[in-house]
Tab-separated table of C-alpha atoms and ligand atoms in Angstrom:
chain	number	residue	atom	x	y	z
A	11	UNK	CA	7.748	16.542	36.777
A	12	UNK	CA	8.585	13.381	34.791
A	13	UNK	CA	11.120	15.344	32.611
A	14	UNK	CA	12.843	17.846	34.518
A	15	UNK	CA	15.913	19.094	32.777
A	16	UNK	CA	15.052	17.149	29.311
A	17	UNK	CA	14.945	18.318	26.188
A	18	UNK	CA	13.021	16.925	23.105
A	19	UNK	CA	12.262	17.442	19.363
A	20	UNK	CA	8.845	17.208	18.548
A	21	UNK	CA	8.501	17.001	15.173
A	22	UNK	CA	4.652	18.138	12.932
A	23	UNK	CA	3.556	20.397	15.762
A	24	UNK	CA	0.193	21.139	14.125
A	25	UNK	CA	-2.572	21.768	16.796
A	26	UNK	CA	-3.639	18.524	16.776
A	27	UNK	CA	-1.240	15.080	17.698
A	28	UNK	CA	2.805	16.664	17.948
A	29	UNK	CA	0.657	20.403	19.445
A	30	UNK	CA	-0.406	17.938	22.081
A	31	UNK	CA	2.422	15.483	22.713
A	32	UNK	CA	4.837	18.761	22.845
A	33	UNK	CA	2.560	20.003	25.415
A	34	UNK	CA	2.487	17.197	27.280
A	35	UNK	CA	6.093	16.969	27.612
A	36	UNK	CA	6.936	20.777	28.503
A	37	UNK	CA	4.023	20.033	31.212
A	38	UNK	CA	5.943	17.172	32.575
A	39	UNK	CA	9.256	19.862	32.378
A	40	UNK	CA	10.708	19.344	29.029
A	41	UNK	CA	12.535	22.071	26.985
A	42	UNK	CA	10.563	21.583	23.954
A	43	UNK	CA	12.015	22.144	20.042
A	44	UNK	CA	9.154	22.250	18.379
A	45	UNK	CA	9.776	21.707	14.693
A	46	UNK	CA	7.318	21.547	11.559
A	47	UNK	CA	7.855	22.261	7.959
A	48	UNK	CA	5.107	25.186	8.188
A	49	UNK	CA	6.332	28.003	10.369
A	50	UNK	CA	3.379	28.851	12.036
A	51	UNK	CA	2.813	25.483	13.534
A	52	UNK	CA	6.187	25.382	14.576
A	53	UNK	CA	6.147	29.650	16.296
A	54	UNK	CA	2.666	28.598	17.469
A	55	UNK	CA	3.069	25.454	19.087
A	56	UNK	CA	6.445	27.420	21.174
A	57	UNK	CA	4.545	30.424	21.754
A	58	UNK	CA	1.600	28.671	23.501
A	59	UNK	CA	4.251	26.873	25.915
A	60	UNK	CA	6.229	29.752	26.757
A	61	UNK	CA	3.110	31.311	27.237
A	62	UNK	CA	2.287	28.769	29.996
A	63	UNK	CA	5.703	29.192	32.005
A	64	UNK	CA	7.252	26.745	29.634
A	65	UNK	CA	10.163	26.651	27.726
A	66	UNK	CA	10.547	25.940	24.209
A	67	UNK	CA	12.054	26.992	20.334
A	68	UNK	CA	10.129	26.495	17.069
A	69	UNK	CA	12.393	25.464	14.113
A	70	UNK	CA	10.954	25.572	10.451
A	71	UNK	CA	12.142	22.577	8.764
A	72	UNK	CA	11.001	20.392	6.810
A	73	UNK	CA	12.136	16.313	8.257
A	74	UNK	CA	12.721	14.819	4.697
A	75	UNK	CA	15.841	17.483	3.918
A	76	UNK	CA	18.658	16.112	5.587
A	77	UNK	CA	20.528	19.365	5.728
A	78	UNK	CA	17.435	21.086	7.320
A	79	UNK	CA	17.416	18.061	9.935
A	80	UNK	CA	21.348	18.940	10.598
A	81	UNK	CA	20.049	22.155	11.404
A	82	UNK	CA	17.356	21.736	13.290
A	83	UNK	CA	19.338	19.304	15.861
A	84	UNK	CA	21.718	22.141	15.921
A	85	UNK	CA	19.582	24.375	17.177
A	86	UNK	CA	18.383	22.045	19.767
A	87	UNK	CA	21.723	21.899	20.643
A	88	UNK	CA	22.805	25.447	20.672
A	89	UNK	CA	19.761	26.533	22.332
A	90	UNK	CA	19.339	23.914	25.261
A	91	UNK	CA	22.968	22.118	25.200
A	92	UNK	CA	21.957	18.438	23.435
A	93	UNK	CA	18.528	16.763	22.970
A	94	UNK	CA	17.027	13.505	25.120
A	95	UNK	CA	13.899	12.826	23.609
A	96	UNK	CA	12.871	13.018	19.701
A	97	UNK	CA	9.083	12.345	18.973
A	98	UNK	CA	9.313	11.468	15.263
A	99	UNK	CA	5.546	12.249	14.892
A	100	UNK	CA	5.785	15.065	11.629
A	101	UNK	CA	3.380	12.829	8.929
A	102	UNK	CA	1.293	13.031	6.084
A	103	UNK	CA	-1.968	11.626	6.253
A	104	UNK	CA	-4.868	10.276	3.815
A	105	UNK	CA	-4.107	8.760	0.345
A	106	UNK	CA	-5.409	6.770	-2.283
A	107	UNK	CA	-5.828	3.118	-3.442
A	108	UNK	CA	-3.172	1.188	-5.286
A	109	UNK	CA	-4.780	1.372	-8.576
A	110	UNK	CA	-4.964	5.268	-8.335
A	111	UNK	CA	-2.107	6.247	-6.602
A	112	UNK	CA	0.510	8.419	-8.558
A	113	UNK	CA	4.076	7.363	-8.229
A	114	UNK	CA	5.115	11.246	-6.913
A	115	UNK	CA	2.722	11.441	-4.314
A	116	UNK	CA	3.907	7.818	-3.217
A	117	UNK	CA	7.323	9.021	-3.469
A	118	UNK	CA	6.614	12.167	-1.041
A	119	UNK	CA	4.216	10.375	1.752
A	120	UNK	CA	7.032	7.364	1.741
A	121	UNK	CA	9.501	10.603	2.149
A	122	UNK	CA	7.888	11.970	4.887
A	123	UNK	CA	6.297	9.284	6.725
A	124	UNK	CA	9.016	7.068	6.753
A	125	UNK	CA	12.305	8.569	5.087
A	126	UNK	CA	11.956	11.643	7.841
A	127	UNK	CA	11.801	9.538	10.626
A	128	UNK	CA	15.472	7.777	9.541
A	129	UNK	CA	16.505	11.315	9.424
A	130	UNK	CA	15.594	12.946	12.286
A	131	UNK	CA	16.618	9.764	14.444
A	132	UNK	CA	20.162	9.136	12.637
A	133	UNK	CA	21.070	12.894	13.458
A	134	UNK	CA	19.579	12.962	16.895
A	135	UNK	CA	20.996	9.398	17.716
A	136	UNK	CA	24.592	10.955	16.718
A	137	UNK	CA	24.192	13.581	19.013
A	138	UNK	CA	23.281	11.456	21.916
A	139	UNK	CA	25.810	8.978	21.188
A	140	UNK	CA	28.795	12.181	21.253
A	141	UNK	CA	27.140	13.957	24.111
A	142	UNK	CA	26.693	9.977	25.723
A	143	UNK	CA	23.297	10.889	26.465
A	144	UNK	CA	20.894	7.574	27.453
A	145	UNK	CA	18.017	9.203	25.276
A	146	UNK	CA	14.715	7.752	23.889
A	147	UNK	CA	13.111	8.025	20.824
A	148	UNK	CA	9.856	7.708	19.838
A	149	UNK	CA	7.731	7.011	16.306
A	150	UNK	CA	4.609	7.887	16.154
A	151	UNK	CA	2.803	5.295	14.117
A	152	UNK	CA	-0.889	4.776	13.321
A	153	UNK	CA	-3.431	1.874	13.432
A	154	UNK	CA	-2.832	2.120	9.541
A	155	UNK	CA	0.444	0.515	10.186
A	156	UNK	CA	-1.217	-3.121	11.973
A	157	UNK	CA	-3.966	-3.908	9.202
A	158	UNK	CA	-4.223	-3.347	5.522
A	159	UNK	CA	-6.066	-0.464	5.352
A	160	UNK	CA	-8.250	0.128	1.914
A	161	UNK	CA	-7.582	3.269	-0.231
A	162	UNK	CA	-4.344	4.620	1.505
A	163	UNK	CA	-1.881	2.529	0.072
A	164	UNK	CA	1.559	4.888	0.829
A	165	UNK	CA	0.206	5.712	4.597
A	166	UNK	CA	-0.436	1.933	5.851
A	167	UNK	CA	2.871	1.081	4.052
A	168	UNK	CA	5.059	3.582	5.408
A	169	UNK	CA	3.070	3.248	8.854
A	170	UNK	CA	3.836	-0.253	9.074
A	171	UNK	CA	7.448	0.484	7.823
A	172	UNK	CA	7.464	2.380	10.748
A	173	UNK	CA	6.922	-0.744	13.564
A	174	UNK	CA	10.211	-2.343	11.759
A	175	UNK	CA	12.140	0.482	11.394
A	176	UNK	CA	11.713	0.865	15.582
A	177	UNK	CA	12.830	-2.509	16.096
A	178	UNK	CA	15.668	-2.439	13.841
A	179	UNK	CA	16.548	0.847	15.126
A	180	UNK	CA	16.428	-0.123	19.114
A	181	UNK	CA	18.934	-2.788	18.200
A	182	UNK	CA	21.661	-0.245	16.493
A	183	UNK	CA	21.280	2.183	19.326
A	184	UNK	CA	20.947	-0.426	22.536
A	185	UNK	CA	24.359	-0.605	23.240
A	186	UNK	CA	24.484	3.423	23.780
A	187	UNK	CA	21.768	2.784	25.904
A	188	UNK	CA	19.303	4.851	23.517
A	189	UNK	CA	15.965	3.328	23.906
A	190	UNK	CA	13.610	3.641	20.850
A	191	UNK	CA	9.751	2.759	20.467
A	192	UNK	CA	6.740	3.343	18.725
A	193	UNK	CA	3.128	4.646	19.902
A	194	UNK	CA	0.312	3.780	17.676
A	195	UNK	CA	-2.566	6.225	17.494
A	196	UNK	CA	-5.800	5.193	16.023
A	197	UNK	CA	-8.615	7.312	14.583
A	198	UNK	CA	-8.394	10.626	16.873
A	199	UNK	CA	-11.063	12.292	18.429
A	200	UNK	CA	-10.961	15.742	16.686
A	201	UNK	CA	-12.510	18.255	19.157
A	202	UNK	CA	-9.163	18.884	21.665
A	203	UNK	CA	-7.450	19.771	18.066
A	204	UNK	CA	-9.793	22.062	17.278
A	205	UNK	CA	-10.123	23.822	20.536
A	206	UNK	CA	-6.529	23.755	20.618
A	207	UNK	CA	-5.879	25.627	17.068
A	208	UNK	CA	-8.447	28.204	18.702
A	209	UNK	CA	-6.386	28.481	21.603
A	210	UNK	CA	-3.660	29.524	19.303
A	211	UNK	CA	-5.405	32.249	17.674
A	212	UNK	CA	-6.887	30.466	14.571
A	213	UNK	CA	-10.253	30.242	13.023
A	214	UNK	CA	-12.764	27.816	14.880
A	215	UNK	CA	-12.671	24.915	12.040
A	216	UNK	CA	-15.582	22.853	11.786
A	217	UNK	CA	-15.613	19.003	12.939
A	218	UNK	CA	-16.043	16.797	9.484
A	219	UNK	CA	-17.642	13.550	9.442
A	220	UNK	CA	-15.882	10.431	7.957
A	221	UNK	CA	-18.042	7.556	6.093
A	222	UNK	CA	-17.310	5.199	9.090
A	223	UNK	CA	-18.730	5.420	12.749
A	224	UNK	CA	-15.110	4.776	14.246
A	225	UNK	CA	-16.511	5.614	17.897
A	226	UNK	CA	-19.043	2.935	17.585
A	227	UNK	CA	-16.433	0.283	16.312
A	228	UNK	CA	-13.700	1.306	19.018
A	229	UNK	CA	-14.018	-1.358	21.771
A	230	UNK	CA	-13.443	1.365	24.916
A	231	UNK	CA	-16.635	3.244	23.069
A	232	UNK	CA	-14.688	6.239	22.763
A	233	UNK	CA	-11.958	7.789	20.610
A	234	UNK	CA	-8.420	8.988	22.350
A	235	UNK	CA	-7.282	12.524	21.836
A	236	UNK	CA	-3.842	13.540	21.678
A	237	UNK	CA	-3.508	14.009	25.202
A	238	UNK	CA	-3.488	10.247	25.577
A	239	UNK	CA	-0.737	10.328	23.207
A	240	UNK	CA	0.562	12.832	24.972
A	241	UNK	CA	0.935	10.997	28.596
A	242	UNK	CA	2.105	7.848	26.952
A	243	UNK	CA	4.804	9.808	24.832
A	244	UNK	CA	5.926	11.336	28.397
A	245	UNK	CA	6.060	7.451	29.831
A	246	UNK	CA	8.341	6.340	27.118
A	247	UNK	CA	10.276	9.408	27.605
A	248	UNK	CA	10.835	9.186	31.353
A	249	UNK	CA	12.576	6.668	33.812
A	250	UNK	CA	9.650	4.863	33.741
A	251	UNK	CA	9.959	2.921	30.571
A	252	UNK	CA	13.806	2.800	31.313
A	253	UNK	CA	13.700	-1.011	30.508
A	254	UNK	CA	11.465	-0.719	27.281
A	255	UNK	CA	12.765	-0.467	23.692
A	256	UNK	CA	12.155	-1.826	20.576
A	257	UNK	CA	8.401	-1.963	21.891
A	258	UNK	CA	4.738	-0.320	20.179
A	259	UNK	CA	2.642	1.047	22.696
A	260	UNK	CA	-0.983	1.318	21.419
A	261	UNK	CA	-3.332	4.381	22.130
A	262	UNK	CA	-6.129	2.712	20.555
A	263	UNK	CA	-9.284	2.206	22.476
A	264	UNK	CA	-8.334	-1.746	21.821
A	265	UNK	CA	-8.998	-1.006	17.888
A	266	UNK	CA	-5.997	-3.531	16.912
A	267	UNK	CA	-7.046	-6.212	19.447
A	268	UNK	CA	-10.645	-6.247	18.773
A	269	UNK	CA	-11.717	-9.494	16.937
A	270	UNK	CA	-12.263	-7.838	13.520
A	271	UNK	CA	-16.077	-8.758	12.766
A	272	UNK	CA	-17.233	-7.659	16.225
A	273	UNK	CA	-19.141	-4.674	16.659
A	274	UNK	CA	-19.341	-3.157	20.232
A	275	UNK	CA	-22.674	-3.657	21.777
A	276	UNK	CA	-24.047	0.255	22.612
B	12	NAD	N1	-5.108	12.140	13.270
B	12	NAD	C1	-5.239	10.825	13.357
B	12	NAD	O1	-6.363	10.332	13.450
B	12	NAD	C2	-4.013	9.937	13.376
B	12	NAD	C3	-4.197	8.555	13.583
B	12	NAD	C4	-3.097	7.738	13.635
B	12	NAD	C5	-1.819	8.258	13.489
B	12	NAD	N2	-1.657	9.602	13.285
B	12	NAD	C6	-0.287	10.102	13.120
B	12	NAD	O2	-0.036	11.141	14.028
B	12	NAD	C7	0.834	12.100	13.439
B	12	NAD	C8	0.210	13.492	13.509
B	12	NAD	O3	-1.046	13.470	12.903
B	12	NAD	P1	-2.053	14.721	12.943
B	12	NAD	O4	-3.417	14.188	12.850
B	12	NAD	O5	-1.705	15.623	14.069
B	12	NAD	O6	-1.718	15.392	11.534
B	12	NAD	P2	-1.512	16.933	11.122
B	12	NAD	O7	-1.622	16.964	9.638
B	12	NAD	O8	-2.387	17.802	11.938
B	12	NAD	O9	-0.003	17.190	11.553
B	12	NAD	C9	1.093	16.733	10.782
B	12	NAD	C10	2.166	17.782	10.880
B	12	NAD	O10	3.321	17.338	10.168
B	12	NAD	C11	3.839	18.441	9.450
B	12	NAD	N3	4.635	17.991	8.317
B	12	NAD	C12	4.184	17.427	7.173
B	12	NAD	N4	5.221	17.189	6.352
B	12	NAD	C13	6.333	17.612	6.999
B	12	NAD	C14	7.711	17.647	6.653
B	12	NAD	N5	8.140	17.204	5.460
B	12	NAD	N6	8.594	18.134	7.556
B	12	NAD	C15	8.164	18.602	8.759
B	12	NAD	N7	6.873	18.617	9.129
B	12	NAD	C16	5.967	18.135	8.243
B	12	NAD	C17	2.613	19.227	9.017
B	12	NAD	O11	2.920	20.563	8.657
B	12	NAD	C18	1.737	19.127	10.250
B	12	NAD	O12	1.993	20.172	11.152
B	12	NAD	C19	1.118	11.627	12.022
B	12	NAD	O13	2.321	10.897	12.000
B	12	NAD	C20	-0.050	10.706	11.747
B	12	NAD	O14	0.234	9.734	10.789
B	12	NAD	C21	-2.725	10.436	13.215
């Protein structure tokens, strides 16, 4: 038990990436808050680990209202004393190209994506730094955020926002010895999601297919699932990674290193 007597936010707790990371931490022993701006993936995601001898709240709130974030890091706080992990991983995926995008969907995806994650870390930072808890923070970034990616112009801006905004923030909080880094996901493989969401009581939902192969193209062969994000969320929590911030650890089946016109052989 890597996290005995922790407690962490985990923000988006939809079945699929934060359901799996905020599993993976009440496995290791973490109280989980599990917060997302839809209430049932924030109930859901807590009844599923309470159901499994865990322990953990859901909070409906929604990351880009800072009044909503005061409240939801007071009910970490009233409900399990402080907080000692926050997985900034609540997001909002897909977009569209420069040329198409409209200015109020850029404005809400930059809100989100990146405007949350100041949020949520300024108001659990604070707490730490009262309660002088030695915390660690983590930003869940994407692929999207290393390379220009074509027709998602607000995602792979805000993603790659996201790598600086880690750095920047590991400096402000080092001295309170609050560690803060970044895991990059790449494209995720989409059946644990989906069995997941079942799990929870929901409709089986049926796997789409994207225009690109990306298993072909990932190096390793093979996409991750969110319970590799899951155990390298619970490293960067723990002990372990006590002499790591300001660092992006990537869950990508070597997608970013891969020399970019290389395909895989089969
Ligand atoms: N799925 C992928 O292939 C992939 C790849 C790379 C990175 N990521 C990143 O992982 C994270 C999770 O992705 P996912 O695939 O599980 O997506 P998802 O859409 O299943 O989950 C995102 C969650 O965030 C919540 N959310 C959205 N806006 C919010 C707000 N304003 N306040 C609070 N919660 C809000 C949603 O309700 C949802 O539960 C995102 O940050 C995403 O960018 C995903």
């Amino acid at each position: 038990m890597k996290l005995a007597g922790h407690v962490a936010i985990v923000t988006g707790t939809s079945p699929n990436i934060g359901g799996g990371i905020a599993e993976g931490l009440a496995a290791e022993g973490a109280r989980v808050v599990c917060a997302d701006a839809l209430a049932d993936n924030a109930a859901q995601c807590a009844e599923w680990i309470r159901g499994r001898g865990g322990e953990a709240v859901a909070v409906t709130a929604d990351v880009t209202d800072e009044a909503q974030v005061e409240a939801m890091v007071a009910r970490a706080r009233d409900a399990y004393g402080g907080v000692d992990v926050l997985v900034n991983n609540a997001g909002i995926l897909g977009g569209l190209s420069v040329l198409e995008m409209p200015l109020e969907r850029w404005n809400r995806q930059i809100a989100v994506n990146l405007t949350g994650t100041f949020l949520c870390t300024k108001h659990v930072a604070r707490l730490m730094v009262e309660q002088g808890r030695r915390g660690s923070i983590i930003v869940i970034v994407s692929t999207a955020g290393h390379q220009g990616q074509a027709g998602n112009i607000a995602y792979s801006t805000s993603k790659s926002g996201l790598l600086n905004f880690t750095r920047a923030a590991a400096m402000d909080l080092a001295r309170h010895g609050i560690r803060v880094n970044s895991l990059t996901p790449t494209a995720t493989d989409a059946e644990e999601g989906i069995e997941r969401a079942v799990a929870w009581g929901r409709p089986r939902a049926e796997r789409r297919g994207g225009m690109l192969d990306f298993r072909k193209m990932a190096p390793l062969g093979t996409l991750p699932s969110p319970r590799h994000y899951a155990r390298a969320a619970v490293f960067l929590a723990s002990d372990d990674a006590e002499m790591i911030t300001g660092f992006d650890l990537r869950v990508d089946a070597g997608a970013v290193a891969k020399y970019w016109p290389w395909i895989p052989p089969p």
